[in-house]
PDB file of C-alpha atoms in Angstrom:
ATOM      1  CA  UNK A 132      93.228  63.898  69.768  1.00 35.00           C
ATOM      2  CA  UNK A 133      89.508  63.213  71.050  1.00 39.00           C
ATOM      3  CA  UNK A 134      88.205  65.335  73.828  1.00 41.00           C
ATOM      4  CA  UNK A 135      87.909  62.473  76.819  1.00 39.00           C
ATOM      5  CA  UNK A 136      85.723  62.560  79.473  1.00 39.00           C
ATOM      6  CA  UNK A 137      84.656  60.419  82.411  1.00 44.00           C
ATOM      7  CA  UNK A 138      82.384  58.158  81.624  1.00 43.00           C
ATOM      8  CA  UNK A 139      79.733  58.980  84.013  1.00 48.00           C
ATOM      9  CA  UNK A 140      79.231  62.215  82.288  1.00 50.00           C
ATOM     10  CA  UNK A 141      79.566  61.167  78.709  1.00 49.00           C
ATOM     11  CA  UNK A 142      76.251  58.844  79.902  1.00 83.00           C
ATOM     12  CA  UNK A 143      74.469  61.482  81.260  1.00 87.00           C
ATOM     13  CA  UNK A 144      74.691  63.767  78.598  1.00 89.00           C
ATOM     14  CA  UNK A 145      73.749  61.152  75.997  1.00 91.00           C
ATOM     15  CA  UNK A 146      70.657  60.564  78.572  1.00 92.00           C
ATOM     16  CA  UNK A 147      69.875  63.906  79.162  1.00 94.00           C
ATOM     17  CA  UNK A 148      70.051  64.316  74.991  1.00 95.00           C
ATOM     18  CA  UNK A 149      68.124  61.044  73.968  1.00 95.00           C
ATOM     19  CA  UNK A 150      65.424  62.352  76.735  1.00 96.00           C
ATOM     20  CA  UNK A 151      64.923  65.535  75.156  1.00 97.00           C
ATOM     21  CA  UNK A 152      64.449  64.279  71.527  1.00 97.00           C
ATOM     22  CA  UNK A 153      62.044  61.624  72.364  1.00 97.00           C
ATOM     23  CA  UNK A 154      60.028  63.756  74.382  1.00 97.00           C
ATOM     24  CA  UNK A 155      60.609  66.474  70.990  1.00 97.00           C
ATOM     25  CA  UNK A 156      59.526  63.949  68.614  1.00 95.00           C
ATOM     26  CA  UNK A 157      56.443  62.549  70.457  1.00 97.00           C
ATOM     27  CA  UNK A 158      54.658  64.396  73.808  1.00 96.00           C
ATOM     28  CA  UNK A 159      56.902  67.053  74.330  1.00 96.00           C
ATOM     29  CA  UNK A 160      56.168  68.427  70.795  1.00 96.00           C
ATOM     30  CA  UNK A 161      52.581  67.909  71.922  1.00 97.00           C
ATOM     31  CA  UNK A 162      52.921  69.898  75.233  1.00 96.00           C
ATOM     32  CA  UNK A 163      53.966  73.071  72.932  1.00 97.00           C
ATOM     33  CA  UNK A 164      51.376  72.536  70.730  1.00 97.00           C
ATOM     34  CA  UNK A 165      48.834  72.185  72.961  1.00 97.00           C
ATOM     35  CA  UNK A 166      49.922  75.388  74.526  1.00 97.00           C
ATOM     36  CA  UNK A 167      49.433  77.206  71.152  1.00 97.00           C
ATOM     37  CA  UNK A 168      46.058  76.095  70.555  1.00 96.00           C
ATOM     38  CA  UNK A 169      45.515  77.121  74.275  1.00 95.00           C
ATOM     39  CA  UNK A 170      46.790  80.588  73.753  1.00 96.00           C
ATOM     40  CA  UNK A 171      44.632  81.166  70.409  1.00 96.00           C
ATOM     41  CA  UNK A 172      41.350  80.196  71.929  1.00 95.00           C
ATOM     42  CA  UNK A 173      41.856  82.365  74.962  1.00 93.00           C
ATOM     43  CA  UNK A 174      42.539  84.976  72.478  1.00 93.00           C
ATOM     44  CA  UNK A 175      39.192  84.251  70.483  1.00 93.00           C
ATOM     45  CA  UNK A 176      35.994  85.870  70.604  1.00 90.00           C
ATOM     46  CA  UNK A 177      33.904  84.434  73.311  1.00 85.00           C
ATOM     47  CA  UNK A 178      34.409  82.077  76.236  1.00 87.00           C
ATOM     48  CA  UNK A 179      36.226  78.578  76.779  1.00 92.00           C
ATOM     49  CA  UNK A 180      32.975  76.315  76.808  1.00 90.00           C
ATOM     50  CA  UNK A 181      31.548  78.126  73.456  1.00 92.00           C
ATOM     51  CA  UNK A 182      34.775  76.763  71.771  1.00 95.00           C
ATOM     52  CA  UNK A 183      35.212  72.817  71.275  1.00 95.00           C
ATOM     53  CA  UNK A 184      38.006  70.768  70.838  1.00 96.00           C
ATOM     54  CA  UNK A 185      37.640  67.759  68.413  1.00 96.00           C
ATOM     55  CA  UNK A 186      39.865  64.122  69.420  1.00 97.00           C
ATOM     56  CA  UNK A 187      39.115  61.801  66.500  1.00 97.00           C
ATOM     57  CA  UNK A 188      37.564  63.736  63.327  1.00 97.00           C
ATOM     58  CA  UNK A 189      37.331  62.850  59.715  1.00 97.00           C
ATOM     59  CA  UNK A 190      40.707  63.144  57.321  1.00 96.00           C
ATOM     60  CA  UNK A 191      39.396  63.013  54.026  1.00 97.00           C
ATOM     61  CA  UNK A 192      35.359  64.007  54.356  1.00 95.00           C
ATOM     62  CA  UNK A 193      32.893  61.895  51.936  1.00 95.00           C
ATOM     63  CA  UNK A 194      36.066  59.531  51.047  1.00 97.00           C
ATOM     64  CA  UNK A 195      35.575  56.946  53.273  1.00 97.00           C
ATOM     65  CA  UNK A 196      38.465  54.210  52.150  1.00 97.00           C
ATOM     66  CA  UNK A 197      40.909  57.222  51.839  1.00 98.00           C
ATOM     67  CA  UNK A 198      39.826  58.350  55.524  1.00 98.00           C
ATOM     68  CA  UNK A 199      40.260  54.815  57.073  1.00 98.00           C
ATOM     69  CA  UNK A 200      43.728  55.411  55.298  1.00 98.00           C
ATOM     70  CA  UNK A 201      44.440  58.298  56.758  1.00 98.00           C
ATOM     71  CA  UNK A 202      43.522  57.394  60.307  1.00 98.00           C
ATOM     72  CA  UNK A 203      45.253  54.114  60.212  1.00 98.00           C
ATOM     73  CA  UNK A 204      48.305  56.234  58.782  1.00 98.00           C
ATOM     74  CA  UNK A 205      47.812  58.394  61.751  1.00 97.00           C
ATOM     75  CA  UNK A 206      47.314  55.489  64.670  1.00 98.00           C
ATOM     76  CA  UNK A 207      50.545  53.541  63.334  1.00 98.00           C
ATOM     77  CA  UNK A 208      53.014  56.558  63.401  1.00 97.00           C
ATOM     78  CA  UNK A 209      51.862  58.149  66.361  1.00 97.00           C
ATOM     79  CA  UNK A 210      53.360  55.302  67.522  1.00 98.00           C
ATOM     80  CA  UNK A 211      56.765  55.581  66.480  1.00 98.00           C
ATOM     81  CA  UNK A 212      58.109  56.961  69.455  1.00 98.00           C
ATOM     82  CA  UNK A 213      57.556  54.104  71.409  1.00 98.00           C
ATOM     83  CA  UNK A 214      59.426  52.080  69.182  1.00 97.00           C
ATOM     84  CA  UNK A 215      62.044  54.166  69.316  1.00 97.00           C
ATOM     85  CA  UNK A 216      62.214  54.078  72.879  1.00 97.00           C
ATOM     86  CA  UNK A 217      61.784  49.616  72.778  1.00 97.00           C
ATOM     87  CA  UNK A 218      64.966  50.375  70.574  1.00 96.00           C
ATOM     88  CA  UNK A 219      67.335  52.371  73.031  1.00 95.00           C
ATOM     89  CA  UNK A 220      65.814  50.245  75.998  1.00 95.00           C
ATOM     90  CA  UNK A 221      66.948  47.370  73.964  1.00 94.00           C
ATOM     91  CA  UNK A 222      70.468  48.628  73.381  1.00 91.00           C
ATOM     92  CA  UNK A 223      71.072  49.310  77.094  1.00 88.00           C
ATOM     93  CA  UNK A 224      70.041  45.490  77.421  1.00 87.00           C
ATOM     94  CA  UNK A 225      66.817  45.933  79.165  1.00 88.00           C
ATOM     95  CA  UNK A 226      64.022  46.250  76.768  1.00 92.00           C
ATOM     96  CA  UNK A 227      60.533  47.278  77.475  1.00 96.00           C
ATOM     97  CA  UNK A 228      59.529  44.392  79.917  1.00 96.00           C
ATOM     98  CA  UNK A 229      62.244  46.411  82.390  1.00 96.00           C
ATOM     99  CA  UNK A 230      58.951  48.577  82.770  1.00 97.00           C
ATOM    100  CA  UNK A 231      56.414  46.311  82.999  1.00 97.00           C
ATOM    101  CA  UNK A 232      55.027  46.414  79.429  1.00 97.00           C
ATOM    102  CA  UNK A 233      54.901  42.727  78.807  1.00 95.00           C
ATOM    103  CA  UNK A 234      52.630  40.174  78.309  1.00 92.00           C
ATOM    104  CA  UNK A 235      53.829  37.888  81.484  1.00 94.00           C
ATOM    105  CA  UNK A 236      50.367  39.462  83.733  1.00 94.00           C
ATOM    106  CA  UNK A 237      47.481  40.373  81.254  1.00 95.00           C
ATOM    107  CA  UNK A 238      44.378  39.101  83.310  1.00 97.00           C
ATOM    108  CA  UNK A 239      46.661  40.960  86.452  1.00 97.00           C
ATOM    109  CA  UNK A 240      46.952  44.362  84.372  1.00 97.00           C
ATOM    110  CA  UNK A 241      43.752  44.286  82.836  1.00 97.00           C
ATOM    111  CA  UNK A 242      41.732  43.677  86.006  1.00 98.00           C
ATOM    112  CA  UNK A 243      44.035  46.593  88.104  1.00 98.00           C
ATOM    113  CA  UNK A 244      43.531  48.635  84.810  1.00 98.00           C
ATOM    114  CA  UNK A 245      39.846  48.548  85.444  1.00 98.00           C
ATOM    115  CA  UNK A 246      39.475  49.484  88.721  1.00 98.00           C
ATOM    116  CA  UNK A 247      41.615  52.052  88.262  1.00 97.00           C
ATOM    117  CA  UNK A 248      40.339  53.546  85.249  1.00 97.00           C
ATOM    118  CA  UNK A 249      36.588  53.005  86.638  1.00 96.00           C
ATOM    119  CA  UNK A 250      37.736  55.566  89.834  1.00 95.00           C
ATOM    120  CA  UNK A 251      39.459  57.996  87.472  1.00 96.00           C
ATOM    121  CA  UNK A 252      36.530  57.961  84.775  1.00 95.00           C
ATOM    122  CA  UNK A 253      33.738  58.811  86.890  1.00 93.00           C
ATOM    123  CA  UNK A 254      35.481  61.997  89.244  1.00 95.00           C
ATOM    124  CA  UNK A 255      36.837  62.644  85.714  1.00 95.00           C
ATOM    125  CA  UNK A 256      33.539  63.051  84.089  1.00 95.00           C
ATOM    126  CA  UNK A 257      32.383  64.986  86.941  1.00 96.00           C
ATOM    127  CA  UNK A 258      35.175  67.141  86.816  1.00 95.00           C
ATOM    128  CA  UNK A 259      35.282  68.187  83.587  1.00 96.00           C
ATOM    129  CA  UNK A 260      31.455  68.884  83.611  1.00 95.00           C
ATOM    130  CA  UNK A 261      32.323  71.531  86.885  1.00 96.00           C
ATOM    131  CA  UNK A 262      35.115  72.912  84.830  1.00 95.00           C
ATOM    132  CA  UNK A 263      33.272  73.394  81.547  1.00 94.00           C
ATOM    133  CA  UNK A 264      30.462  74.881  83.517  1.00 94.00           C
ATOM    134  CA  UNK A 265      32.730  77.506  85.289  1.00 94.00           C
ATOM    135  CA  UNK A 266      34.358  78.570  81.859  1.00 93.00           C
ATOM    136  CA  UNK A 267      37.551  76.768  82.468  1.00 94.00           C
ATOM    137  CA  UNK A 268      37.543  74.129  79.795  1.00 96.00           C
ATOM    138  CA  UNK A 269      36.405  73.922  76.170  1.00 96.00           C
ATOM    139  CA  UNK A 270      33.771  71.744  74.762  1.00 96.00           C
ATOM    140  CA  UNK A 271      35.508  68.230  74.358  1.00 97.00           C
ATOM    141  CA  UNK A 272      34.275  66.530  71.185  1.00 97.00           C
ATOM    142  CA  UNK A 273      35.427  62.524  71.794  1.00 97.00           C
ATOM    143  CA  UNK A 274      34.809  62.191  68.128  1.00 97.00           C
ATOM    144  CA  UNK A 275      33.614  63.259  65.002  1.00 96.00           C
ATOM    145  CA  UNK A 276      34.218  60.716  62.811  1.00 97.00           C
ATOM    146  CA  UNK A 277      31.346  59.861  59.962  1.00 96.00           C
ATOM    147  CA  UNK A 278      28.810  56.896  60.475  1.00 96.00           C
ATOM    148  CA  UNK A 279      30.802  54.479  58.529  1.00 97.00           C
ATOM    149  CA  UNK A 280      31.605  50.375  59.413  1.00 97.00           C
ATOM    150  CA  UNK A 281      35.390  51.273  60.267  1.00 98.00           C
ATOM    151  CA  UNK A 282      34.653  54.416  62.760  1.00 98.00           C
ATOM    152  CA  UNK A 283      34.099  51.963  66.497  1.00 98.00           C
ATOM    153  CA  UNK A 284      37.134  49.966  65.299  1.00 98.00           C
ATOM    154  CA  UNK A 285      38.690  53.371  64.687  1.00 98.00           C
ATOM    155  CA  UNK A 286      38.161  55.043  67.552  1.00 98.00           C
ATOM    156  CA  UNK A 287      39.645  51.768  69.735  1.00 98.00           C
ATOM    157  CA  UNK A 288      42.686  51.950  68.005  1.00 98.00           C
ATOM    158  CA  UNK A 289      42.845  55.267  68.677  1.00 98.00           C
ATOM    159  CA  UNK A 290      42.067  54.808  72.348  1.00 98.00           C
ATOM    160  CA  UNK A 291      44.741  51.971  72.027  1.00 98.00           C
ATOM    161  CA  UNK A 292      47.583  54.007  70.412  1.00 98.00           C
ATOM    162  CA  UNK A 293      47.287  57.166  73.103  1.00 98.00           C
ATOM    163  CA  UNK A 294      47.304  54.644  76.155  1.00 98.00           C
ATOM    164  CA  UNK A 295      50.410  52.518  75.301  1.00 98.00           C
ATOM    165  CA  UNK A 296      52.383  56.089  73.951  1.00 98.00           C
ATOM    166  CA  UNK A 297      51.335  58.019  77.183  1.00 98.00           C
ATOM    167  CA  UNK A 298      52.265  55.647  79.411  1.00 98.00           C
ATOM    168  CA  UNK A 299      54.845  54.035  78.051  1.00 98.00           C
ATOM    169  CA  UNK A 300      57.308  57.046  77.652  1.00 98.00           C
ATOM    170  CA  UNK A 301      55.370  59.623  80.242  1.00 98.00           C
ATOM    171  CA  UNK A 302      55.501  56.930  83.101  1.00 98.00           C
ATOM    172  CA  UNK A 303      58.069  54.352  82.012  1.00 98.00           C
ATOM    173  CA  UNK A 304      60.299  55.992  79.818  1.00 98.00           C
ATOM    174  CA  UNK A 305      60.741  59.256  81.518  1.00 98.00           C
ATOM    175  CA  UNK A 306      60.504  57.946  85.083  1.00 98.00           C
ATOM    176  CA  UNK A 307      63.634  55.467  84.433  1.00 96.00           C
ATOM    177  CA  UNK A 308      65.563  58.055  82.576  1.00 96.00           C
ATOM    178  CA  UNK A 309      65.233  60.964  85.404  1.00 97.00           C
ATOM    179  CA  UNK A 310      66.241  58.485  87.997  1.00 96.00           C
ATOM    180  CA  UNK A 311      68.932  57.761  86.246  1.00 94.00           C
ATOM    181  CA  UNK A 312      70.126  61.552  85.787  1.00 95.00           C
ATOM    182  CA  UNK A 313      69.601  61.592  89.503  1.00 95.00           C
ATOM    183  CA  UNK A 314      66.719  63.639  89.518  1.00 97.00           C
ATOM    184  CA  UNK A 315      64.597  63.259  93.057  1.00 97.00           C
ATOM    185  CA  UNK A 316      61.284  61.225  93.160  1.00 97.00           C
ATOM    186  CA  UNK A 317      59.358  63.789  93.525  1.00 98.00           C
ATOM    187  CA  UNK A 318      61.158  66.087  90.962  1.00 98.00           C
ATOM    188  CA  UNK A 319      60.848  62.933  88.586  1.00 98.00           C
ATOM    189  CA  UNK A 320      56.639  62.512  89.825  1.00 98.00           C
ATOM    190  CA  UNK A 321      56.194  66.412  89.420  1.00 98.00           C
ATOM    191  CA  UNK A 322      57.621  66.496  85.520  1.00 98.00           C
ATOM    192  CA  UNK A 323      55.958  63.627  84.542  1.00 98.00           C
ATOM    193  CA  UNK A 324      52.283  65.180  86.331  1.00 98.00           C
ATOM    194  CA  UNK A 325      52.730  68.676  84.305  1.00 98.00           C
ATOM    195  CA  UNK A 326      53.743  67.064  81.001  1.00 98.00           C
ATOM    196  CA  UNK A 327      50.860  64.921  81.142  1.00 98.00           C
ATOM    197  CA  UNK A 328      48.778  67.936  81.844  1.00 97.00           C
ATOM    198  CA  UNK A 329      50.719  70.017  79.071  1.00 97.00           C
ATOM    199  CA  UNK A 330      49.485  68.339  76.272  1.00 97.00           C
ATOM    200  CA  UNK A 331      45.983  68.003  77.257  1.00 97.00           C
ATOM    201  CA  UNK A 332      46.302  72.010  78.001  1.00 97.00           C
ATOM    202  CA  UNK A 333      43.990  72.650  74.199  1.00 96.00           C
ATOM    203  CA  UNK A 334      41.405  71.183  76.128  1.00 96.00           C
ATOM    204  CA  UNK A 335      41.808  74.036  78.624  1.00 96.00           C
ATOM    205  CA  UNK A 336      42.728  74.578  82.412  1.00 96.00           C
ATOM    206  CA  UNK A 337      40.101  71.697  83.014  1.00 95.00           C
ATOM    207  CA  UNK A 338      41.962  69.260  81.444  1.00 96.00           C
ATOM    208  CA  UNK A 339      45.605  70.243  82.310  1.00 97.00           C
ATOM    209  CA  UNK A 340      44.744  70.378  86.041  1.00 97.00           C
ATOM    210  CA  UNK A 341      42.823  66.877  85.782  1.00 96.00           C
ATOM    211  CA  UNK A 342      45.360  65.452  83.621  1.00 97.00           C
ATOM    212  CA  UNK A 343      48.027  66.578  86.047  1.00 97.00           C
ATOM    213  CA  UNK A 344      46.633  65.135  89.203  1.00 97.00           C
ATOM    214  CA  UNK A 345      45.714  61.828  86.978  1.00 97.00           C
ATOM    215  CA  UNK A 346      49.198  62.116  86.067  1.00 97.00           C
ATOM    216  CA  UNK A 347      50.572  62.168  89.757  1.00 98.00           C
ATOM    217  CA  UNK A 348      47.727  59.029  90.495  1.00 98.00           C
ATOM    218  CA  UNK A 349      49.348  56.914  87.926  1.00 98.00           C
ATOM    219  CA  UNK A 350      53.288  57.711  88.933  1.00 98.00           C
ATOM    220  CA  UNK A 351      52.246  56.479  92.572  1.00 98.00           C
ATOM    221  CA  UNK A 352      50.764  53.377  91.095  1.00 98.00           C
ATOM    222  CA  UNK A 353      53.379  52.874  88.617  1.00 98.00           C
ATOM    223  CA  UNK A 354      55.595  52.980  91.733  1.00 98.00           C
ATOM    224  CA  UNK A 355      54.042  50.233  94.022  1.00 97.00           C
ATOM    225  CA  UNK A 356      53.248  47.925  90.606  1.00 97.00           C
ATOM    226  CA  UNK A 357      56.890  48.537  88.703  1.00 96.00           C
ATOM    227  CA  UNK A 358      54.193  48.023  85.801  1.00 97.00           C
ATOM    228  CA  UNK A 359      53.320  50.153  83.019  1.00 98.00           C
ATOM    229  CA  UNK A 360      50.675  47.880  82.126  1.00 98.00           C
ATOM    230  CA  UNK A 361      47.908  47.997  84.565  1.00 98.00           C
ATOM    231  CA  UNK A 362      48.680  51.760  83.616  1.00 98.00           C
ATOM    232  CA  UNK A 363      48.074  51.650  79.725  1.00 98.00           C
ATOM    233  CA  UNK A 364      44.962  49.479  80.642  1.00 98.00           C
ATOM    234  CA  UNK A 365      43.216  52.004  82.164  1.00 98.00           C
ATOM    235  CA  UNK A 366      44.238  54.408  80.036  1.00 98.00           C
ATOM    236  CA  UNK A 367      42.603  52.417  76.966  1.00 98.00           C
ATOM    237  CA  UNK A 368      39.457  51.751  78.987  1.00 98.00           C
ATOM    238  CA  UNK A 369      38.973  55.436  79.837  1.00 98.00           C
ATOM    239  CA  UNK A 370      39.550  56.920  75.975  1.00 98.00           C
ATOM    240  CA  UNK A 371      37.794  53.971  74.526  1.00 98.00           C
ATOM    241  CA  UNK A 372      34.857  55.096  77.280  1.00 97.00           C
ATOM    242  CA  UNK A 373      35.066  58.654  76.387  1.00 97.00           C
ATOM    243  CA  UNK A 374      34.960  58.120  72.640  1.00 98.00           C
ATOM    244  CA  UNK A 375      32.497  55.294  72.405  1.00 98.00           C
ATOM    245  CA  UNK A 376      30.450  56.209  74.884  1.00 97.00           C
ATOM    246  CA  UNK A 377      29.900  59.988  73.061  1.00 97.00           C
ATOM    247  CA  UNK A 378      29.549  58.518  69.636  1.00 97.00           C
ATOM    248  CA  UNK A 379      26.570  56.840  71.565  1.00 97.00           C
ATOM    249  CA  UNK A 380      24.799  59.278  73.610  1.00 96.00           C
ATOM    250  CA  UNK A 381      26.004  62.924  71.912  1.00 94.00           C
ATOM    251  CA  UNK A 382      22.452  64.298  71.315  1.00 91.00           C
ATOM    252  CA  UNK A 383      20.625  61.748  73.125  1.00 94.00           C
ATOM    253  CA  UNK A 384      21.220  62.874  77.083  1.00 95.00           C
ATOM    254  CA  UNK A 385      21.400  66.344  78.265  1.00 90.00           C
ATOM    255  CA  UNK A 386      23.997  65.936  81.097  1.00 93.00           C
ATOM    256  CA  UNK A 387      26.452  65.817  77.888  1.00 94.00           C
ATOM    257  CA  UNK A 388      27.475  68.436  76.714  1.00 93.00           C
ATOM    258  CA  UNK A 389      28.104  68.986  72.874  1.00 92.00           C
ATOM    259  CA  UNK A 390      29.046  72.436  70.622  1.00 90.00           C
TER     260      UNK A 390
END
């Protein structure tokens, strides 16, 4: 005979489990990774800022068509997850648009998006500039990529793919799912904050304490909005910023700092 029980706890352990392998298969995974690569360049020769750590490099040097194949490969299953997660939002009859990633408000998300991401870019920036300088972050390399026709278009997609997986299962995803193990708010606002920052942790303590507080900006926003998408907005302005604007200026402006 088959073990019963209720039904309320049958749901929250099949929660609790589908929470733990999407976060394993997409930015948990990262968060442990990240905290490798953290580990190994504390552990190297020489300080934090002397080291760099490279977003968008080349996958197949000198092969251009193979590269563009490579980082297209890479773009379109990083995205996976968040198709997974469309798929069990779907089967609990709710679907994405349950958190606000829809296209019912673009000119609405896009304009919030901006403002938001133009307050976050600039104390970014000047952030990670203080940190780098005090030996607290790596050298961030926005790109790498090789002067070819594909590498702007590139490194939008890229800036694309990070802000809708992010925030969709960082913000959305988890946030719904924690409520609905009946964590607390703030419990919910503080695991969200320091998985954000977890991943970003190969950057250095810079970038996990700037990604954590960014991380606690956009819960409280995702809060009073119920949207993801003002959220994933910004979060495309500010990479496609950040890897534009240093395939631009790297080498031409002193203020920015390169390895």
């Amino acid at each position: 005979m088959a073990d019963s029980f209720p039904q309320e706890t049958v749901s929250r352990r099949i929660l609790r489990s589908e929470t733990v392998l999407v976060l394993a298969l997409s930015l948990g995974a990262s968060g442990v990774s990240a905290l490798i690569s953290f580990v190994g360049s504390l552990t190297k020769p020489g300080g934090l800022k002397d080291q760099a750590a490279t977003l968008n490099s080349s996958a197949a040097p000198g092969r251009p068509w193979l590269d563009l194949a490579w980082q297209l490969f890479g773009i379109t299953t990083a995205l996976v997850p968040v198709a997974l997660v469309a798929h069990l939002l779907i089967r609990e009859g709710a679907g994405l648009r349950v958190l606000g990633f829809d296209r019912t408000r673009p000119g609405q998300d896009v304009a919030r998006g901006a403002v938001v991401a133009a307050g976050i870019g600039s104390a970014g920036l000047a952030f990670y500039l203080v940190a780098r300088a005090a030996g607290f972050n790596l050298t961030v390399v926005p790109e790498s990529l090789p002067d070819v026709w594909w590498k702007f278009p590139v490194l939008i997609l890229s800036a694309l793919q990070n802000a809708v997986l992010e925030e969709v299962i960082v913000v959305g995803y988890l946030l719904r799912r924690l409520g609905q193990l009946g964590w607390t708010p703030t419990a919910a606002l503080l695991a969200s904050s320091v998985l954000r920052g977890s991943y970003h942790l190969y950057q250095g303590v810079g970038g996990f304490i700037g990604n954590m507080v960014m991380g606690v900006v956009f819960v409280l926003l995702y809060r009073r909005w119920q949207r993801v998408g003002p959220l994933v907005a910004a979060h495309a302005l500010l990479d496609i910023g950040a890897f534009v604007g240093y395939a631009l200026l790297a080498g031409k402006v002193g203020w920015l700092p390169t390895p």
